[in-house]
């Protein structure tokens, strides 16, 4: 067995994706309540008056169920759901606005889903027109949205562009018809290309394409086909996600069997083949799952050290206050997190009764903030270091011990001698596939729990 196969057997274990630290299953809800949350939002707003805030809006509806999907979505063909949902999001936004003593500066706005373009262009105009009236867009603002090419019209693209959106992310996943059939996602290259062409004609600056490796029935040939066709479209960014198999959370994944899924070793080959093809086409791997052309802002943000990772994935800049509106959305004040109710009906009922729909959260203590810095450094820069005289030295000594086997396996280098009292951990080329496992060694909340308490995550590869 090759060295890399042995590593995969060893490290392909359930591991968090680290879009936050602490990860949601380890939030300590005992110190969190809605009143404290509002106070922390106010304080974050005051700290960032001029810098501005980010807004994420979750628009959960889709017309058709893709069986692999792990997102929070609601499948319906009834478009009457649009208006009451938008009314609730606007009410929730009003509750946050009431906490602020001046018009907020808006730095980032992202519509995620579900499928934001399930909503009519007219309803999106109503939602966003109202929100944008109550903010001052920052001079270098970034507005982006996720869309399924099958239901994205030129009218959607034009309406959102007129509102200030300049980036979009299109779901592709796989162009092989056999794979599309088993994941219940028929999507032609022609319709996808039409959406790319229309967006570029209108003036969008950056298009991201989502591709997944590890889907049922995927082979090296289907990855070759998909990446070849995606490269014809030349999106500025590509998210090349590892398929997350979480059937206990997304039961539609039971519509195929585990026998249809590529085994870990094949999955790794699919990733390596994909990476090689993307690099040949001029894309550069940045952070976990992401590739970008060298002229894209995300790649530039790696070089100037501003790239950040949060619940939206990788972003070009860091805003301390990120408000998440809509069902299941997570908000972040940099000192605390809060998550909204995950069911549409309950979310709407709570908001319509005049309360913020936050149902759980976590306030970060000093140790959380210290660990978060290291995990962000690894995820965004591929390296981190610490002072062996710091308050957290004993904790970091344990981390160093946990990292030693990963260093022996060639996934990280540990330098303890270069600068006196400094330890530096750097991810190697081989270690990039195991980024989640490396970050896990720093996760003191995870290591603090008894083995049988540990929640279930998707596997790391
Ligand atoms: C909200 S969807 C994107 C917009 C639109 N709904 C679509 O599907 O085109 C977000 C992305 O998450 C990714 N995704 C969903 N389920 C996944 C899973 N189980 N494993 C890995 N990635 C997944 C897909 O790449 C998908 O494009
Ligand atoms: S992948 Fe996109 S379109 Fe498909 S069910 Fe998930 S959110 Fe909806």
Short mmCIF file of N, CA, C and O and ligand atoms in Angstrom, two decimals, residues 61-62 64-66 68-71 73 75 113-115 148 173 185, ligand 2:
data_model
loop_
_atom_site.label_atom_id
_atom_site.label_comp_id
_atom_site.label_asym_id
_atom_site.label_seq_id
_atom_site.Cartn_x
_atom_site.Cartn_y
_atom_site.Cartn_z
N UNK A 61 -35.30 28.24 -0.11
CA UNK A 61 -36.15 27.40 -0.97
C UNK A 61 -35.44 26.92 -2.23
O UNK A 61 -34.60 27.62 -2.80
N UNK A 62 -35.79 25.70 -2.66
CA UNK A 62 -35.34 25.14 -3.95
C UNK A 62 -36.52 24.40 -4.52
O UNK A 62 -37.33 23.83 -3.76
N UNK A 64 -36.28 21.70 -6.54
CA UNK A 64 -36.01 20.27 -6.75
C UNK A 64 -34.91 19.84 -5.79
O UNK A 64 -33.96 20.59 -5.57
N UNK A 65 -35.05 18.64 -5.25
CA UNK A 65 -34.07 18.17 -4.26
C UNK A 65 -32.87 17.48 -4.91
O UNK A 65 -33.02 16.47 -5.59
N UNK A 66 -31.69 18.03 -4.72
CA UNK A 66 -30.46 17.34 -5.13
C UNK A 66 -30.15 16.39 -3.98
O UNK A 66 -29.99 16.84 -2.84
N UNK A 68 -27.64 14.77 -2.86
CA UNK A 68 -26.40 14.85 -2.08
C UNK A 68 -26.39 16.01 -1.10
O UNK A 68 -25.51 16.12 -0.26
N UNK A 69 -27.39 16.91 -1.22
CA UNK A 69 -27.27 18.25 -0.60
C UNK A 69 -27.25 18.22 0.92
O UNK A 69 -28.13 17.62 1.55
N UNK A 70 -26.27 18.89 1.50
CA UNK A 70 -26.16 18.97 2.95
C UNK A 70 -26.55 20.34 3.49
O UNK A 70 -26.34 20.62 4.67
N UNK A 71 -27.10 21.21 2.62
CA UNK A 71 -27.43 22.59 3.06
C UNK A 71 -28.77 22.61 3.79
O UNK A 71 -29.57 21.68 3.65
N UNK A 73 -32.20 23.57 3.47
CA UNK A 73 -33.06 24.00 2.36
C UNK A 73 -34.47 23.48 2.58
O UNK A 73 -34.69 22.56 3.38
N UNK A 75 -37.68 22.23 0.10
CA UNK A 75 -38.04 21.96 -1.29
C UNK A 75 -39.53 22.25 -1.48
O UNK A 75 -40.37 21.71 -0.75
N UNK A 113 -28.04 29.89 0.28
CA UNK A 113 -29.27 29.10 0.32
C UNK A 113 -29.01 27.64 0.57
O UNK A 113 -27.94 27.26 1.06
N UNK A 114 -30.02 26.88 0.21
CA UNK A 114 -31.09 27.05 -0.73
C UNK A 114 -30.64 27.76 -2.03
O UNK A 114 -29.48 27.79 -2.36
N UNK A 115 -31.63 28.28 -2.69
CA UNK A 115 -31.38 28.90 -3.98
C UNK A 115 -31.98 30.31 -3.99
O UNK A 115 -33.19 30.47 -4.17
N UNK A 148 -28.47 28.72 -8.80
CA UNK A 148 -28.50 27.50 -9.61
C UNK A 148 -28.76 27.96 -11.05
O UNK A 148 -29.77 28.60 -11.31
N UNK A 173 -21.33 21.19 -9.72
CA UNK A 173 -21.13 19.86 -9.09
C UNK A 173 -20.51 18.85 -10.05
O UNK A 173 -19.41 18.41 -9.84
N UNK A 185 -29.92 15.93 -10.34
CA UNK A 185 -29.61 17.31 -10.68
C UNK A 185 -29.25 17.42 -12.16
O UNK A 185 -28.08 17.59 -12.54
S1 LIG B 2 -27.63 21.78 -3.90
FE1 LIG B 2 -28.57 23.77 -4.13
S2 LIG B 2 -30.38 23.43 -5.44
FE2 LIG B 2 -29.72 21.44 -4.74
S3 LIG B 2 -31.03 21.08 -2.95
FE3 LIG B 2 -29.05 21.94 -2.22
S4 LIG B 2 -29.39 24.09 -2.05
FE4 LIG B 2 -31.05 23.26 -3.33
#
